[in-house]
């Protein structure tokens, strides 16, 4: 049984009705448990849990410190190419948007790598739009070979691959992948992805599991918050992460909570997630999955990232840009979306230290055969 079957089982249960039926006493009973199950997680995501948010936050903090200490791994994204064949209504890179398209050549990748590595970062996340012409497997392997000389951990956030392709990238030097389902609501997913290979909901949904099968060290998933009801998306994201952790205990499973940001195009989210709901989502996930990593990107502003830090965050981006070549090139073209926290890596590290956290630049080094 794959995760799609788990999703389908829950879809038949009226998740809205279950969320509404949760009482304050149900939440208190759940908070008294030491190990939580799927129904408990749903209870903590319910509207009734908001009056216990302080208790949830305290427990989330304690569990995070017990599992991870007061450490935060830093990384930065590097956009390699914004060519994309998909028409995702909510994205600035979508094939119909009239933006300047760019693709880094090997020399430019090296230049970006050198510049980023001067900040001390050892973890990099490479991103591309979906184009097997402009971001082919051969191109990705070439980029990874260059980046391996500068970074000890290379994560990909690209289009979903077959298991064998994940294996090939792992052999080339990739050790981590991020893939957002965008929305777990299958019907809405179909409407938002107008054209292109991304329309295939199942192929995307199963990609994190294919990466696990390929023995990826670390797999990070999430939903793009704002597209559909936040509680639903958080619930299915957590269930998905829990499914992966249960079936692939050797893989480091983590979750992101990306909220929609302004971008080129006219799409407005129907279900914006406010700060309180985001705090609830993060603390509920931490209580449900004490061992899972939680990533907080520069989509969120500096003040909010500082505040949310103690509640479960284990990885943060810094010195970010969503522009192809944005770490080195002066001509700043259109980014995928606007970022909110513009702190440099140095500023981020200082800020973490001042809050009593240790900024971690390197927590992974592959053993070369
Ligand atoms: S979300 Fe990804 S696949 Fe969709 S248009 Fe943007 S870059 Fe392309």
GROMACS .gro file of C-alpha atoms and ligand atoms in nm:
model
  377
    1UNK     CA    1   0.000   0.000   0.000
    2UNK     CA    2   0.152   0.333  -0.107
    3UNK     CA    3   0.077   0.676   0.039
    4UNK     CA    4  -0.195   0.735  -0.221
    5UNK     CA    5  -0.400   0.460  -0.055
    6UNK     CA    6  -0.353   0.626   0.284
    7UNK     CA    7  -0.468   0.956   0.133
    8UNK     CA    8  -0.772   0.794  -0.025
    9UNK     CA    9  -0.873   0.627   0.302
   10UNK     CA   10  -0.870   0.961   0.484
   11UNK     CA   11  -1.050   1.136   0.200
   12UNK     CA   12  -1.351   0.915   0.270
   13UNK     CA   13  -1.365   1.021   0.634
   14UNK     CA   14  -1.477   1.388   0.612
   15UNK     CA   15  -1.166   1.550   0.753
   16UNK     CA   16  -1.349   1.885   0.790
   17UNK     CA   17  -1.615   1.725   1.009
   18UNK     CA   18  -1.354   1.546   1.219
   19UNK     CA   19  -1.160   1.869   1.274
   20UNK     CA   20  -1.475   2.052   1.379
   21UNK     CA   21  -1.581   1.778   1.621
   22UNK     CA   22  -1.259   1.798   1.828
   23UNK     CA   23  -1.317   1.945   2.176
   24UNK     CA   24  -1.085   2.118   2.420
   25UNK     CA   25  -1.086   1.803   2.638
   26UNK     CA   26  -0.981   1.592   2.339
   27UNK     CA   27  -0.682   1.823   2.296
   28UNK     CA   28  -0.588   1.797   2.665
   29UNK     CA   29  -0.610   1.417   2.650
   30UNK     CA   30  -0.387   1.417   2.341
   31UNK     CA   31  -0.132   1.644   2.505
   32UNK     CA   32  -0.108   1.400   2.798
   33UNK     CA   33   0.004   1.117   2.566
   34UNK     CA   34   0.369   1.038   2.509
   35UNK     CA   35   0.325   0.891   2.160
   36UNK     CA   36   0.084   1.029   1.905
   37UNK     CA   37  -0.098   0.857   1.622
   38UNK     CA   38  -0.274   0.989   1.312
   39UNK     CA   39  -0.599   1.080   1.490
   40UNK     CA   40  -0.400   1.261   1.764
   41UNK     CA   41  -0.223   1.465   1.499
   42UNK     CA   42  -0.556   1.565   1.352
   43UNK     CA   43  -0.675   1.663   1.700
   44UNK     CA   44  -0.379   1.899   1.742
   45UNK     CA   45  -0.455   2.063   1.407
   46UNK     CA   46  -0.821   2.128   1.498
   47UNK     CA   47  -0.955   2.480   1.572
   48UNK     CA   48  -1.014   2.368   1.934
   49UNK     CA   49  -0.639   2.318   1.983
   50UNK     CA   50  -0.567   2.688   1.938
   51UNK     CA   51  -0.660   2.765   2.299
   52UNK     CA   52  -0.380   2.524   2.402
   53UNK     CA   53  -0.121   2.665   2.167
   54UNK     CA   54   0.107   2.780   2.447
   55UNK     CA   55   0.123   2.431   2.597
   56UNK     CA   56   0.180   2.282   2.252
   57UNK     CA   57   0.458   2.532   2.184
   58UNK     CA   58   0.633   2.456   2.513
   59UNK     CA   59   0.622   2.083   2.449
   60UNK     CA   60   0.734   2.128   2.089
   61UNK     CA   61   1.031   2.329   2.212
   62UNK     CA   62   1.126   2.066   2.472
   63UNK     CA   63   1.103   1.783   2.219
   64UNK     CA   64   1.308   1.972   1.963
   65UNK     CA   65   1.585   2.045   2.212
   66UNK     CA   66   1.581   1.681   2.328
   67UNK     CA   67   1.618   1.552   1.970
   68UNK     CA   68   1.834   1.816   1.802
   69UNK     CA   69   1.982   2.036   2.074
   70UNK     CA   70   1.981   2.408   2.001
   71UNK     CA   71   2.124   2.379   1.653
   72UNK     CA   72   2.010   2.498   1.310
   73UNK     CA   73   2.162   2.375   0.984
   74UNK     CA   74   2.210   2.656   0.732
   75UNK     CA   75   2.187   2.623   0.354
   76UNK     CA   76   2.119   2.843   0.055
   77UNK     CA   77   1.928   2.784  -0.267
   78UNK     CA   78   2.098   2.811  -0.607
   79UNK     CA   79   1.869   2.844  -0.908
   80UNK     CA   80   2.027   2.676  -1.211
   81UNK     CA   81   1.756   2.726  -1.472
   82UNK     CA   82   1.410   2.881  -1.494
   83UNK     CA   83   1.301   2.716  -1.819
   84UNK     CA   84   0.980   2.530  -1.749
   85UNK     CA   85   0.729   2.343  -1.962
   86UNK     CA   86   0.456   2.343  -1.698
   87UNK     CA   87   0.171   2.583  -1.654
   88UNK     CA   88   0.122   2.601  -1.278
   89UNK     CA   89  -0.115   2.890  -1.216
   90UNK     CA   90   0.058   3.002  -0.893
   91UNK     CA   91   0.422   3.017  -1.011
   92UNK     CA   92   0.629   3.301  -1.158
   93UNK     CA   93   0.832   3.060  -1.374
   94UNK     CA   94   0.528   2.908  -1.545
   95UNK     CA   95   0.567   2.851  -1.918
   96UNK     CA   96   0.309   3.117  -2.007
   97UNK     CA   97   0.475   3.399  -1.809
   98UNK     CA   98   0.674   3.633  -2.028
   99UNK     CA   99   0.990   3.650  -1.818
  100UNK     CA  100   1.352   3.641  -1.917
  101UNK     CA  101   1.465   3.275  -1.921
  102UNK     CA  102   1.810   3.178  -1.812
  103UNK     CA  103   2.021   2.870  -1.770
  104UNK     CA  104   2.361   2.864  -1.604
  105UNK     CA  105   2.649   2.714  -1.798
  106UNK     CA  106   2.925   2.518  -1.625
  107UNK     CA  107   3.143   2.827  -1.577
  108UNK     CA  108   2.857   3.020  -1.421
  109UNK     CA  109   2.772   2.731  -1.187
  110UNK     CA  110   3.135   2.728  -1.074
  111UNK     CA  111   3.130   3.105  -1.019
  112UNK     CA  112   2.813   3.083  -0.810
  113UNK     CA  113   2.957   2.790  -0.613
  114UNK     CA  114   3.277   2.979  -0.540
  115UNK     CA  115   3.089   3.289  -0.425
  116UNK     CA  116   2.852   3.095  -0.202
  117UNK     CA  117   3.128   2.883  -0.052
  118UNK     CA  118   3.306   3.203   0.057
  119UNK     CA  119   3.023   3.247   0.310
  120UNK     CA  120   3.128   2.921   0.477
  121UNK     CA  121   2.813   2.730   0.377
  122UNK     CA  122   2.862   2.361   0.303
  123UNK     CA  123   2.500   2.275   0.223
  124UNK     CA  124   2.348   2.379  -0.109
  125UNK     CA  125   2.001   2.330  -0.258
  126UNK     CA  126   1.988   2.340  -0.638
  127UNK     CA  127   1.665   2.423  -0.816
  128UNK     CA  128   1.541   2.413  -1.173
  129UNK     CA  129   1.212   2.448  -1.354
  130UNK     CA  130   1.082   2.136  -1.524
  131UNK     CA  131   1.257   2.105  -1.858
  132UNK     CA  132   1.431   1.790  -1.963
  133UNK     CA  133   1.590   1.995  -2.240
  134UNK     CA  134   1.742   2.270  -2.025
  135UNK     CA  135   1.779   2.074  -1.700
  136UNK     CA  136   1.854   1.726  -1.835
  137UNK     CA  137   2.001   1.448  -1.624
  138UNK     CA  138   2.340   1.502  -1.794
  139UNK     CA  139   2.326   1.874  -1.716
  140UNK     CA  140   2.237   1.803  -1.352
  141UNK     CA  141   2.521   1.553  -1.317
  142UNK     CA  142   2.766   1.807  -1.461
  143UNK     CA  143   2.646   2.070  -1.212
  144UNK     CA  144   2.667   1.825  -0.922
  145UNK     CA  145   3.025   1.733  -1.018
  146UNK     CA  146   3.120   2.101  -1.000
  147UNK     CA  147   2.932   2.165  -0.677
  148UNK     CA  148   3.086   1.859  -0.508
  149UNK     CA  149   3.417   2.044  -0.504
  150UNK     CA  150   3.267   2.317  -0.284
  151UNK     CA  151   2.986   2.162  -0.078
  152UNK     CA  152   2.950   1.850   0.137
  153UNK     CA  153   2.574   1.823   0.098
  154UNK     CA  154   2.392   1.878  -0.233
  155UNK     CA  155   2.013   1.876  -0.229
  156UNK     CA  156   1.789   1.893  -0.535
  157UNK     CA  157   1.454   2.063  -0.573
  158UNK     CA  158   1.367   1.972  -0.931
  159UNK     CA  159   1.097   1.786  -1.124
  160UNK     CA  160   1.007   1.436  -1.000
  161UNK     CA  161   1.230   1.156  -1.127
  162UNK     CA  162   1.215   0.780  -1.171
  163UNK     CA  163   1.383   0.570  -0.900
  164UNK     CA  164   1.675   0.486  -1.129
  165UNK     CA  165   1.731   0.855  -1.203
  166UNK     CA  166   1.744   0.933  -0.831
  167UNK     CA  167   2.003   0.655  -0.800
  168UNK     CA  168   2.211   0.812  -1.076
  169UNK     CA  169   2.207   1.152  -0.908
  170UNK     CA  170   2.297   0.996  -0.573
  171UNK     CA  171   2.594   0.829  -0.741
  172UNK     CA  172   2.687   1.169  -0.889
  173UNK     CA  173   2.691   1.325  -0.539
  174UNK     CA  174   2.336   1.429  -0.448
  175UNK     CA  175   2.233   1.329  -0.096
  176UNK     CA  176   1.903   1.511  -0.035
  177UNK     CA  177   1.584   1.603  -0.218
  178UNK     CA  178   1.297   1.842  -0.163
  179UNK     CA  179   0.968   1.803  -0.342
  180UNK     CA  180   0.647   1.986  -0.257
  181UNK     CA  181   0.319   1.825  -0.349
  182UNK     CA  182   0.184   2.185  -0.376
  183UNK     CA  183  -0.167   2.068  -0.279
  184UNK     CA  184  -0.277   1.724  -0.162
  185UNK     CA  185  -0.629   1.794  -0.287
  186UNK     CA  186  -0.632   1.586  -0.605
  187UNK     CA  187  -0.915   1.771  -0.782
  188UNK     CA  188  -0.768   2.114  -0.708
  189UNK     CA  189  -0.423   1.989  -0.813
  190UNK     CA  190  -0.568   1.905  -1.153
  191UNK     CA  191  -0.716   2.254  -1.193
  192UNK     CA  192  -0.400   2.438  -1.081
  193UNK     CA  193  -0.171   2.246  -1.314
  194UNK     CA  194  -0.318   2.341  -1.645
  195UNK     CA  195  -0.066   2.181  -1.878
  196UNK     CA  196   0.257   1.987  -1.870
  197UNK     CA  197   0.393   1.669  -1.709
  198UNK     CA  198   0.332   1.808  -1.361
  199UNK     CA  199  -0.038   1.743  -1.416
  200UNK     CA  200   0.032   1.384  -1.313
  201UNK     CA  201  -0.065   1.393  -0.942
  202UNK     CA  202   0.034   1.035  -0.865
  203UNK     CA  203   0.378   1.060  -1.024
  204UNK     CA  204   0.457   1.361  -0.807
  205UNK     CA  205   0.299   1.216  -0.492
  206UNK     CA  206   0.507   0.899  -0.518
  207UNK     CA  207   0.835   1.077  -0.597
  208UNK     CA  208   0.952   1.115  -0.233
  209UNK     CA  209   0.901   0.741  -0.187
  210UNK     CA  210   1.097   0.668  -0.507
  211UNK     CA  211   1.379   0.884  -0.368
  212UNK     CA  212   1.368   0.681  -0.044
  213UNK     CA  213   1.378   0.356  -0.244
  214UNK     CA  214   1.683   0.492  -0.425
  215UNK     CA  215   1.845   0.541  -0.081
  216UNK     CA  216   1.845   0.919  -0.073
  217UNK     CA  217   1.990   1.025   0.264
  218UNK     CA  218   1.739   1.301   0.328
  219UNK     CA  219   1.391   1.370   0.189
  220UNK     CA  220   1.197   1.690   0.253
  221UNK     CA  221   0.830   1.736   0.162
  222UNK     CA  222   0.560   2.001   0.200
  223UNK     CA  223   0.251   2.167   0.056
  224UNK     CA  224   0.237   2.522  -0.076
  225UNK     CA  225   0.026   2.683   0.192
  226UNK     CA  226  -0.247   2.908   0.055
  227UNK     CA  227  -0.368   2.688  -0.229
  228UNK     CA  228  -0.614   2.490  -0.015
  229UNK     CA  229  -0.736   2.470   0.346
  230UNK     CA  230  -0.428   2.495   0.566
  231UNK     CA  231  -0.537   2.232   0.817
  232UNK     CA  232  -0.597   1.977   0.541
  233UNK     CA  233  -0.265   2.045   0.376
  234UNK     CA  234  -0.077   2.027   0.708
  235UNK     CA  235  -0.256   1.705   0.796
  236UNK     CA  236  -0.174   1.528   0.470
  237UNK     CA  237   0.182   1.658   0.468
  238UNK     CA  238   0.233   1.517   0.818
  239UNK     CA  239   0.067   1.186   0.725
  240UNK     CA  240   0.290   1.163   0.418
  241UNK     CA  241   0.604   1.235   0.624
  242UNK     CA  242   0.494   0.984   0.888
  243UNK     CA  243   0.432   0.719   0.618
  244UNK     CA  244   0.781   0.775   0.475
  245UNK     CA  245   0.949   0.771   0.816
  246UNK     CA  246   0.770   0.448   0.909
  247UNK     CA  247   0.862   0.269   0.585
  248UNK     CA  248   1.212   0.415   0.544
  249UNK     CA  249   1.349   0.463   0.897
  250UNK     CA  250   1.702   0.501   0.760
  251UNK     CA  251   1.605   0.817   0.567
  252UNK     CA  252   1.609   1.157   0.734
  253UNK     CA  253   1.253   1.278   0.669
  254UNK     CA  254   1.174   1.646   0.705
  255UNK     CA  255   0.890   1.886   0.638
  256UNK     CA  256   0.866   2.244   0.511
  257UNK     CA  257   0.577   2.485   0.555
  258UNK     CA  258   0.611   2.723   0.258
  259UNK     CA  259   0.349   2.998   0.252
  260UNK     CA  260   0.266   3.154  -0.082
  261UNK     CA  261   0.462   3.470  -0.162
  262UNK     CA  262   0.405   3.741  -0.426
  263UNK     CA  263   0.531   3.638  -0.770
  264UNK     CA  264   0.496   3.732  -1.138
  265UNK     CA  265   0.139   3.663  -1.249
  266UNK     CA  266  -0.204   3.737  -1.107
  267UNK     CA  267  -0.279   3.432  -0.892
  268UNK     CA  268  -0.405   3.506  -0.541
  269UNK     CA  269  -0.425   3.230  -0.281
  270UNK     CA  270  -0.780   3.139  -0.176
  271UNK     CA  271  -0.672   3.004   0.163
  272UNK     CA  272  -0.401   3.230   0.312
  273UNK     CA  273  -0.249   3.084   0.629
  274UNK     CA  274  -0.197   3.335   0.910
  275UNK     CA  275   0.085   3.329   1.165
  276UNK     CA  276  -0.119   3.161   1.439
  277UNK     CA  277  -0.226   2.880   1.208
  278UNK     CA  278   0.129   2.832   1.090
  279UNK     CA  279   0.254   2.810   1.450
  280UNK     CA  280  -0.015   2.552   1.520
  281UNK     CA  281   0.086   2.350   1.212
  282UNK     CA  282   0.454   2.348   1.309
  283UNK     CA  283   0.401   2.260   1.674
  284UNK     CA  284   0.149   1.986   1.588
  285UNK     CA  285   0.395   1.832   1.344
  286UNK     CA  286   0.676   1.844   1.600
  287UNK     CA  287   0.460   1.666   1.861
  288UNK     CA  288   0.345   1.406   1.607
  289UNK     CA  289   0.695   1.344   1.466
  290UNK     CA  290   0.963   1.432   1.724
  291UNK     CA  291   1.247   1.310   1.497
  292UNK     CA  292   1.145   1.492   1.179
  293UNK     CA  293   1.346   1.788   1.056
  294UNK     CA  294   1.153   2.113   1.001
  295UNK     CA  295   1.276   2.360   0.742
  296UNK     CA  296   1.192   2.731   0.747
  297UNK     CA  297   1.293   2.926   0.437
  298UNK     CA  298   1.333   3.297   0.367
  299UNK     CA  299   0.975   3.309   0.242
  300UNK     CA  300   0.912   3.416   0.602
  301UNK     CA  301   1.042   3.746   0.738
  302UNK     CA  302   1.329   3.776   0.986
  303UNK     CA  303   1.113   3.861   1.286
  304UNK     CA  304   0.879   3.566   1.234
  305UNK     CA  305   1.167   3.326   1.169
  306UNK     CA  306   1.330   3.436   1.494
  307UNK     CA  307   1.006   3.384   1.685
  308UNK     CA  308   0.926   3.045   1.536
  309UNK     CA  309   1.278   2.910   1.581
  310UNK     CA  310   1.232   2.754   1.928
  311UNK     CA  311   0.917   2.566   1.827
  312UNK     CA  312   1.080   2.299   1.617
  313UNK     CA  313   1.280   2.448   1.330
  314UNK     CA  314   1.600   2.257   1.247
  315UNK     CA  315   1.703   2.397   0.908
  316UNK     CA  316   1.700   2.749   0.768
  317UNK     CA  317   1.807   2.911   0.445
  318UNK     CA  318   2.019   3.225   0.442
  319UNK     CA  319   2.164   3.462   0.184
  320UNK     CA  320   1.883   3.348  -0.047
  321UNK     CA  321   1.786   3.451  -0.397
  322UNK     CA  322   1.525   3.296  -0.626
  323UNK     CA  323   1.689   3.439  -0.940
  324UNK     CA  324   1.893   3.219  -1.174
  325UNK     CA  325   2.253   3.325  -1.116
  326UNK     CA  326   2.135   3.557  -0.838
  327UNK     CA  327   2.439   3.498  -0.615
  328UNK     CA  328   2.682   3.649  -0.867
  329UNK     CA  329   2.508   3.835  -1.146
  330UNK     CA  330   2.428   4.206  -1.117
  331UNK     CA  331   2.140   4.196  -1.365
  332UNK     CA  332   1.871   4.066  -1.128
  333UNK     CA  333   1.597   3.914  -1.344
  334UNK     CA  334   1.260   3.790  -1.225
  335UNK     CA  335   1.276   3.548  -0.933
  336UNK     CA  336   1.037   3.257  -0.878
  337UNK     CA  337   0.882   3.452  -0.589
  338UNK     CA  338   0.979   3.739  -0.357
  339UNK     CA  339   1.178   3.652  -0.046
  340UNK     CA  340   1.106   3.816   0.292
  341UNK     CA  341   1.421   3.761   0.496
  342UNK     CA  342   1.718   3.916   0.320
  343UNK     CA  343   1.978   3.849   0.589
  344UNK     CA  344   2.320   3.738   0.467
  345UNK     CA  345   2.472   3.414   0.593
  346UNK     CA  346   2.687   3.609   0.842
  347UNK     CA  347   2.389   3.804   0.971
  348UNK     CA  348   2.186   3.486   1.002
  349UNK     CA  349   2.462   3.307   1.194
  350UNK     CA  350   2.502   3.604   1.430
  351UNK     CA  351   2.128   3.624   1.484
  352UNK     CA  352   2.108   3.251   1.568
  353UNK     CA  353   2.397   3.282   1.813
  354UNK     CA  354   2.235   3.579   1.983
  355UNK     CA  355   1.922   3.368   2.031
  356UNK     CA  356   2.125   3.091   2.193
  357UNK     CA  357   2.137   2.862   1.890
  358UNK     CA  358   2.439   2.713   1.718
  359UNK     CA  359   2.446   2.777   1.342
  360UNK     CA  360   2.564   2.456   1.173
  361UNK     CA  361   2.739   2.494   0.838
  362UNK     CA  362   2.816   2.127   0.789
  363UNK     CA  363   2.654   1.817   0.933
  364UNK     CA  364   2.716   1.576   0.649
  365UNK     CA  365   3.018   1.448   0.458
  366UNK     CA  366   2.989   1.154   0.220
  367UNK     CA  367   3.260   0.890   0.245
  368UNK     CA  368   3.427   0.866  -0.094
  369UNK     CA  369   3.477   0.505  -0.215
  370LIG     S1  370   0.610   2.547  -0.985
  370LIG    FE1  371   0.786   2.445  -1.077
  370LIG     S2  372   0.696   2.322  -1.240
  370LIG    FE2  373   0.542   2.477  -1.187
  370LIG     S3  374   0.576   2.647  -1.328
  370LIG    FE3  375   0.696   2.685  -1.140
  370LIG     S4  376   0.899   2.606  -1.185
  370LIG    FE4  377   0.758   2.517  -1.334
   0.00000   0.00000   0.00000
